[in-house]
Coordinates of C-alpha atoms in Angstrom, one line a residue:
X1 CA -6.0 -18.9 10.9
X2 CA -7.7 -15.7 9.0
X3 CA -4.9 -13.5 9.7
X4 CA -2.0 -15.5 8.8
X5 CA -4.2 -16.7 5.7
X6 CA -4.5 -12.8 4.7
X7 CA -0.5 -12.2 5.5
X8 CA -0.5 -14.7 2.5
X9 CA -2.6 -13.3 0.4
X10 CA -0.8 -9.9 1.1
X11 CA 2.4 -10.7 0.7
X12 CA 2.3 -13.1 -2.1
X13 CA -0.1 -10.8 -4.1
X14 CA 1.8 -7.8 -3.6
X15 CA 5.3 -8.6 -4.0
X16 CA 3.7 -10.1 -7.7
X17 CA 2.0 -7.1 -8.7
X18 CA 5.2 -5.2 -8.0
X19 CA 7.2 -7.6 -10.5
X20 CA 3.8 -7.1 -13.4
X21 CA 3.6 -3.3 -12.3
X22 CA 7.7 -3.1 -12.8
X23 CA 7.6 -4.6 -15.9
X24 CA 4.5 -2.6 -17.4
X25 CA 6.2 0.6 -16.8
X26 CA 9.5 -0.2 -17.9
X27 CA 8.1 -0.8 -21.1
X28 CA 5.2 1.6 -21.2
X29 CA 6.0 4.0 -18.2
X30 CA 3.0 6.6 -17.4
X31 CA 0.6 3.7 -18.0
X32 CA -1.3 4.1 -14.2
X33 CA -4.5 5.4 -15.2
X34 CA -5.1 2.2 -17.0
X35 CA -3.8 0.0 -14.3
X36 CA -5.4 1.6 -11.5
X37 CA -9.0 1.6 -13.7
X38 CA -8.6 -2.0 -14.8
X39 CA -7.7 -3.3 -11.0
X40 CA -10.8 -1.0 -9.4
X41 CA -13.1 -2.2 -12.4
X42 CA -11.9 -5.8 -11.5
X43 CA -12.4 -5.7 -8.1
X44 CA -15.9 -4.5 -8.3
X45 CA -17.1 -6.8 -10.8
X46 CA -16.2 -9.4 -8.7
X47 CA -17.8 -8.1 -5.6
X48 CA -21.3 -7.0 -7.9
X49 CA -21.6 -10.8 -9.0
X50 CA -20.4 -12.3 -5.3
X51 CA -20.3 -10.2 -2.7
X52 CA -24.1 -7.9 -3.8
X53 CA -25.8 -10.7 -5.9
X54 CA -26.1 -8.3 -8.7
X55 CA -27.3 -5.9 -6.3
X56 CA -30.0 -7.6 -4.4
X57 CA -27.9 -8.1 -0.8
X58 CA -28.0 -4.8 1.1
X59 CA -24.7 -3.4 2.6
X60 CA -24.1 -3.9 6.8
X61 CA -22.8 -1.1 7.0
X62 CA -24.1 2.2 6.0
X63 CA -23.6 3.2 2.3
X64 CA -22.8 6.7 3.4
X65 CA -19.8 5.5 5.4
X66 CA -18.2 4.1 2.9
X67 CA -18.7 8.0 0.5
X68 CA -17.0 8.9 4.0
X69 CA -13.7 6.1 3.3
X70 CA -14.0 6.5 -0.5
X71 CA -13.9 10.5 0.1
X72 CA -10.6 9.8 2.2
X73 CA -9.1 7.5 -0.1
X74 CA -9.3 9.8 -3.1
X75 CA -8.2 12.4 -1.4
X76 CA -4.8 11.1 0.0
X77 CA -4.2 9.3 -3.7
X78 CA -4.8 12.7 -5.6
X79 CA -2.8 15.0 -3.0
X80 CA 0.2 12.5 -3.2
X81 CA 0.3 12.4 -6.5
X82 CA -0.3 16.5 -6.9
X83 CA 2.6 16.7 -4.4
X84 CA 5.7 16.1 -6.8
X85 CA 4.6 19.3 -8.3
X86 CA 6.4 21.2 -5.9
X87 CA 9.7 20.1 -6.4
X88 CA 9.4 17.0 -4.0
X89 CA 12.1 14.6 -5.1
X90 CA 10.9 10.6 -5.0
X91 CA 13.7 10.0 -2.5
X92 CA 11.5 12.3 0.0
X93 CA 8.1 10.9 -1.1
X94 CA 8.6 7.4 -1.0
X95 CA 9.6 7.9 3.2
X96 CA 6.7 10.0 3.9
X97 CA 4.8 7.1 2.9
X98 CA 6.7 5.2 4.4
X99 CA 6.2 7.0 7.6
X100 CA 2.4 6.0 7.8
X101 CA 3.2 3.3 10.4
X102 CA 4.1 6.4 12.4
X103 CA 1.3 8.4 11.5
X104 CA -0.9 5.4 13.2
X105 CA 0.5 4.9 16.1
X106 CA 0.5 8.9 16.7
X107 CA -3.8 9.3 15.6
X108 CA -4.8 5.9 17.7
X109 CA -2.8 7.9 20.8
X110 CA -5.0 11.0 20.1
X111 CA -8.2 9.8 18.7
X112 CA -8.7 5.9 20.3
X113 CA -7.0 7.1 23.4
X114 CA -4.7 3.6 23.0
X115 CA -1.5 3.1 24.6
X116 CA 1.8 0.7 23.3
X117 CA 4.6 -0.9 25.2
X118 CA 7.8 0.4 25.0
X119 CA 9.0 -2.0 23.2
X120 CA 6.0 -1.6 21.0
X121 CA 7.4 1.8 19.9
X122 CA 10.8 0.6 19.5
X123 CA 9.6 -1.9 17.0
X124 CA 8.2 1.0 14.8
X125 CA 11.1 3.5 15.1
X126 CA 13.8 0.4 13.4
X127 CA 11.2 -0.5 10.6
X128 CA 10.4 2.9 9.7
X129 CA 14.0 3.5 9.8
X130 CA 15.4 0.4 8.3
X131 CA 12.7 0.9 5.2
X132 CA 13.9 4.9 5.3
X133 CA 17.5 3.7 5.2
X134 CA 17.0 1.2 1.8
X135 CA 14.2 3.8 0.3
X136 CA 16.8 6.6 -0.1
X137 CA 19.5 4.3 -1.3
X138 CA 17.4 2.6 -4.1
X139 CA 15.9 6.2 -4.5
X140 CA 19.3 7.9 -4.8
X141 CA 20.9 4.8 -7.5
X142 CA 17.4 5.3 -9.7
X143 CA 17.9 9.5 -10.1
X144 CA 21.3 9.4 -10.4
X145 CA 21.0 10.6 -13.9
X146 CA 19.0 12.9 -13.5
X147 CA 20.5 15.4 -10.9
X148 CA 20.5 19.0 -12.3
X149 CA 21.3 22.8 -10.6
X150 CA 19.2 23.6 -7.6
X151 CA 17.1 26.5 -8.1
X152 CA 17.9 29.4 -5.3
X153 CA 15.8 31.7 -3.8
X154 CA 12.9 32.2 -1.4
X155 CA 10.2 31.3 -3.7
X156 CA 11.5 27.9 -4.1
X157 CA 11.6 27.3 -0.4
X158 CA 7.9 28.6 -0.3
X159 CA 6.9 26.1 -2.9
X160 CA 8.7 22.9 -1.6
X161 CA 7.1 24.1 2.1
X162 CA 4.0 23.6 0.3
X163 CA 4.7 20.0 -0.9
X164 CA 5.8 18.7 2.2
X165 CA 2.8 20.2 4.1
X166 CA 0.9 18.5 1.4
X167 CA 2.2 14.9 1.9
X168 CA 2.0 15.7 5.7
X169 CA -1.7 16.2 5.5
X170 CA -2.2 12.9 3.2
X171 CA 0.0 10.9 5.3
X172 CA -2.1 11.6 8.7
X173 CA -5.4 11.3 6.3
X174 CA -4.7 8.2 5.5
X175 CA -3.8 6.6 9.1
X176 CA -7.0 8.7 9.9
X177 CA -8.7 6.0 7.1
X178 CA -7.3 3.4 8.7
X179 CA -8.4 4.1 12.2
X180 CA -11.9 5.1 10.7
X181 CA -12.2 1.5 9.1
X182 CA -11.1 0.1 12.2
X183 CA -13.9 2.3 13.8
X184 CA -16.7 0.9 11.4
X185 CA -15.7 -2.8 12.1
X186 CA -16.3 -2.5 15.9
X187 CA -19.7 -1.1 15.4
X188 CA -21.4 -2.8 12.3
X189 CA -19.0 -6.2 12.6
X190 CA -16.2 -7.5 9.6
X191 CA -17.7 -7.2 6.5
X192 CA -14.5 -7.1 4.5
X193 CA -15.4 -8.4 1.2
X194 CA -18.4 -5.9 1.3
X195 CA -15.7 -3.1 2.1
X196 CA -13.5 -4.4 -0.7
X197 CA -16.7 -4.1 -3.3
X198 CA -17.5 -0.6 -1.9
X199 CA -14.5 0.9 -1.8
X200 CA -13.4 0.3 -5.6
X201 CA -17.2 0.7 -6.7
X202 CA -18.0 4.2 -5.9
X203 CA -14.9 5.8 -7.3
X204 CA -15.6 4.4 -10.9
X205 CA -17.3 7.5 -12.2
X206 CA -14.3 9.3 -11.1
X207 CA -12.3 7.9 -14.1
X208 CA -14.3 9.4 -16.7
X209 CA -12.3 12.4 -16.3
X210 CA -8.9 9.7 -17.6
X211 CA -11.3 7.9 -20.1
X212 CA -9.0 10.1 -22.8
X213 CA -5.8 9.0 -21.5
X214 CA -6.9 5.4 -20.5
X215 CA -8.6 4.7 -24.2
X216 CA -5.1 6.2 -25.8
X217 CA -3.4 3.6 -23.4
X218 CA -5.7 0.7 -24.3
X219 CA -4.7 1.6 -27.8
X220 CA -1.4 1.5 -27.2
X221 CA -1.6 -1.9 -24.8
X222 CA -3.1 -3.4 -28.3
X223 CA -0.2 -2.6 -30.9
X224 CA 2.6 -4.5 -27.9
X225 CA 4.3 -7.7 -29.0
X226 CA 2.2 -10.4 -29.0
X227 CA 2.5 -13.8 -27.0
X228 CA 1.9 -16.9 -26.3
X229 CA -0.4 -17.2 -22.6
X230 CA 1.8 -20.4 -21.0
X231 CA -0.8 -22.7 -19.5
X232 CA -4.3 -21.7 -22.1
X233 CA -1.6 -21.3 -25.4
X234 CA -3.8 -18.1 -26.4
X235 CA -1.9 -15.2 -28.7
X236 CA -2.3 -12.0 -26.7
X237 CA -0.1 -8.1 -26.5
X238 CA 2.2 -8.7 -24.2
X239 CA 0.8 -5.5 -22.4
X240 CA -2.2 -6.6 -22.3
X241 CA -0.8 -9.7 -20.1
X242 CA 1.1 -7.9 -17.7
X243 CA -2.1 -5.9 -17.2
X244 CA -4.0 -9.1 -16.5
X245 CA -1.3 -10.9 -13.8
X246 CA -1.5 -7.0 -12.1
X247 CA -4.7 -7.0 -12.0
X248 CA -5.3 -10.8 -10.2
X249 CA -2.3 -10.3 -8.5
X250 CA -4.1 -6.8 -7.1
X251 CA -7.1 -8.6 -6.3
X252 CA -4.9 -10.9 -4.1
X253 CA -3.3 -8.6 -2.5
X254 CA -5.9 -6.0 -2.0
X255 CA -8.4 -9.2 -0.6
X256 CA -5.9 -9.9 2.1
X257 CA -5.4 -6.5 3.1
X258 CA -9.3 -6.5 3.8
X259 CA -10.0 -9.2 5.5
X260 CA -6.6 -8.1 8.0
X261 CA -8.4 -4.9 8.6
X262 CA -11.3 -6.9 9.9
X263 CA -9.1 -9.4 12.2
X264 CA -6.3 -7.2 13.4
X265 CA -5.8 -3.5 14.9
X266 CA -5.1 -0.9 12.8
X267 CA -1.5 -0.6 13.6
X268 CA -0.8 -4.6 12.5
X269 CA -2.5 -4.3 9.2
X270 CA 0.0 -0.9 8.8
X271 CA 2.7 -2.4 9.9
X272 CA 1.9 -5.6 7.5
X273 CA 1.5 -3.4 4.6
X274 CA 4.9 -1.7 5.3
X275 CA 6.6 -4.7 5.8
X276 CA 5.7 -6.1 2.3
X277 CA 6.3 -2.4 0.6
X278 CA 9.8 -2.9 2.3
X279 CA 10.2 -6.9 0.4
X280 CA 8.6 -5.6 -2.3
X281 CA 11.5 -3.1 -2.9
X282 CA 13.9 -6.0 -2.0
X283 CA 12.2 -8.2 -4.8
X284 CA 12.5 -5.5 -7.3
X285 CA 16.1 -4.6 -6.5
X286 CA 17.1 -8.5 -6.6
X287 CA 14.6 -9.5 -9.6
X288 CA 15.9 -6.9 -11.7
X289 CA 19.6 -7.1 -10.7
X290 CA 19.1 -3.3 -9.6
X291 CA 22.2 -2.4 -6.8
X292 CA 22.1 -3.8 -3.2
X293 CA 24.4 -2.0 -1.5
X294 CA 25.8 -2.6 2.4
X295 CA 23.2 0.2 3.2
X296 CA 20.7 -1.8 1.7
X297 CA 21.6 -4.9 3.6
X298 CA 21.5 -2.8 7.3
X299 CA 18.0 -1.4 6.4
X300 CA 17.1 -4.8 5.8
X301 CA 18.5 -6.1 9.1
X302 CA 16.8 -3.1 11.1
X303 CA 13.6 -4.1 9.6
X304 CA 13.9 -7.8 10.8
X305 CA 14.8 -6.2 14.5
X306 CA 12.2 -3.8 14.2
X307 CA 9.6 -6.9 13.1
X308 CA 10.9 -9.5 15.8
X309 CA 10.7 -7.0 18.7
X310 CA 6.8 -5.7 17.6
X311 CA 5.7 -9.7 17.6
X312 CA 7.1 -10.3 20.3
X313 CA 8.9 -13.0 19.2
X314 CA 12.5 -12.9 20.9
X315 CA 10.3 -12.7 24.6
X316 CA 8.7 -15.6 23.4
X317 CA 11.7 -17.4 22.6
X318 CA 13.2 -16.7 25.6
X319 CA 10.2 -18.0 27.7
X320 CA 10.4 -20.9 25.9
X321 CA 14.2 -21.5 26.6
X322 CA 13.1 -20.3 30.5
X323 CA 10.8 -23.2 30.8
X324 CA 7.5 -23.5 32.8
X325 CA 9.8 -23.1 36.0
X326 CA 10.7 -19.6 35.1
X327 CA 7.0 -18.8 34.3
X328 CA 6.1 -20.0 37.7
X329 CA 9.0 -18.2 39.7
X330 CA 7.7 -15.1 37.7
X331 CA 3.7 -15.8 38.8
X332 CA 4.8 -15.8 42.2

């Protein structure tokens, strides 16, 4: 009942924040130091007040492991980010994250020594496909516009070598996060809301090197069209509203993805949180009447393959329709 609670929360939070995210940048686009402060400060107000008792409760697990996951976390965010300076188009970014599913299945081979079906790695190769396939479609309609001359030369090869060796590094550090989490919960036991209030605590001081560019933001968030809130009938900026619904919306999203790192391996809670970037890319392309090309619709069907053969739910089907007799014939 947890897990397919916290699917919920994942994929109905997420595919929401997309739509508030969307629409914040489309009408104030490099507006992410202010989103990603106000969802962290969020996140960790709540957990002071609920998860810590204003501090009193002491953490399960180590506070130092956490600097350890924290460390990790703000690590892969900045080198992704830094990446695109070194002439990494979206298009090639967007599939190396979309590769971490990958990435996972290769570090839990090396470092927990675990071992998948064949059908197991199947399932992986079609999603990560499928959401490569739709990912470089949608990438390619978006920069369109924006094509220019390619530079020629050797230093330019140097340089983009560097980016992708970059985005390698962060890609494997972050399935490394994951099977570190997954590490912690078999020793000190699931304390996800504790790992939800830790993880977006201790980075705070971090964005008092943006306070500049987030205080120009807020400024700017202020002066937006004002509007009516539906259900309280409160005036507020528009920005300021669309900031609001991301930053719940967050919370939702970001609470499921916790509690499923605490109830599942960390190869389903990867493969959850690919599957709903994957819809979340559908919702955006259908919500804002974006292209959806044939391309589009096979990635999308490779991604239902790729999804029915990890959960095993064709054999199940197929035992059903077999009956208890063909269960028993096969016992024998």
């Amino acid at each position: 009942m947890g897990t397919a609670f916290a699917i919920v929360l994942v994929f109905v939070g997420c595919c929401c924040n997309v739509v508030s995210l969307e629409l914040l940048v489309r009408q104030f686009p490099g507006c992410g130091n202010i989103v990603t402060f106000a969802q962290f400060l969020f996140i960790a107000l709540e957990g002071f007040i609920f998860e810590t008792k204003f501090g009193t409760k002491k953490p399960a697990i180590p506070i130092r492991n956490y600097v350890i996951m924290v460390t990790m976390f703000f690590t892969v965010s900045v080198i992704n980010n830094y990446a695109l300076n070194f002439n990494i188009a979206m298009p090639l970014h967007m599939i190396f994250r979309s590769g971490s599913l990958i990435a996972n299945m290769i570090l839990g081979i090396i470092i927990l020594k675990k071992r998948y079906t064949a059908s197991k790695y199947l399932s992986i190769a079609l999603i990560s496909a499928g959401i490569f396939i739709c990912t470089i479609m949608s990438a390619k309609q978006v920069n369109v516009a924006t094509e220019g001359s390619e530079e020629q030369g050797f230093y330019p090869l140097i340089h983009w070598l560097i980016g992708i060796a970059m985005l390698t590094f962060a890609l494997l550090m972050s399935a490394r996060m994951g099977i570190f989490q997954e590490t912690l919960y078999k020793q000190y036991g699931k304390h996800s809301k504790e790992a939800l209030f830790y993880n977006h605590c201790l980075p705070l001081p971090g964005f008092l090197l943006l306070c500049t560019d987030i205080y120009n933001h807020a400024v700017h968030f202020s002066h937006s069209t004002p509007t009516v809130v539906p259900v309280v009938g409160v005036t507020m900026p528009i920005l300021w509203l669309f900031l609001l619904i991301n930053v719940i919306t967050q919370y939702v999203c970001i609470r499921g993805v916790f509690i499923l790192t605490t109830e599942c391996a960390s190869l389903t809670v990867t493969l959850v949180v690919t599957l709903r970037k994957f819809l979340s890319l559908i919702i955006s392309i259908m919500y804002f009447q974006n292209p959806f090309t044939t391309w589009h619709w096979v990635g999308t069907a490779v991604v239902f393959l790729g999804t029915l053969l990890y959960t095993e739910v064709l054999s199940s089907v197929w035992a059903a329709l077999r009956g208890p007799g063909g269960k028993a014939k096969k016992a024998e």
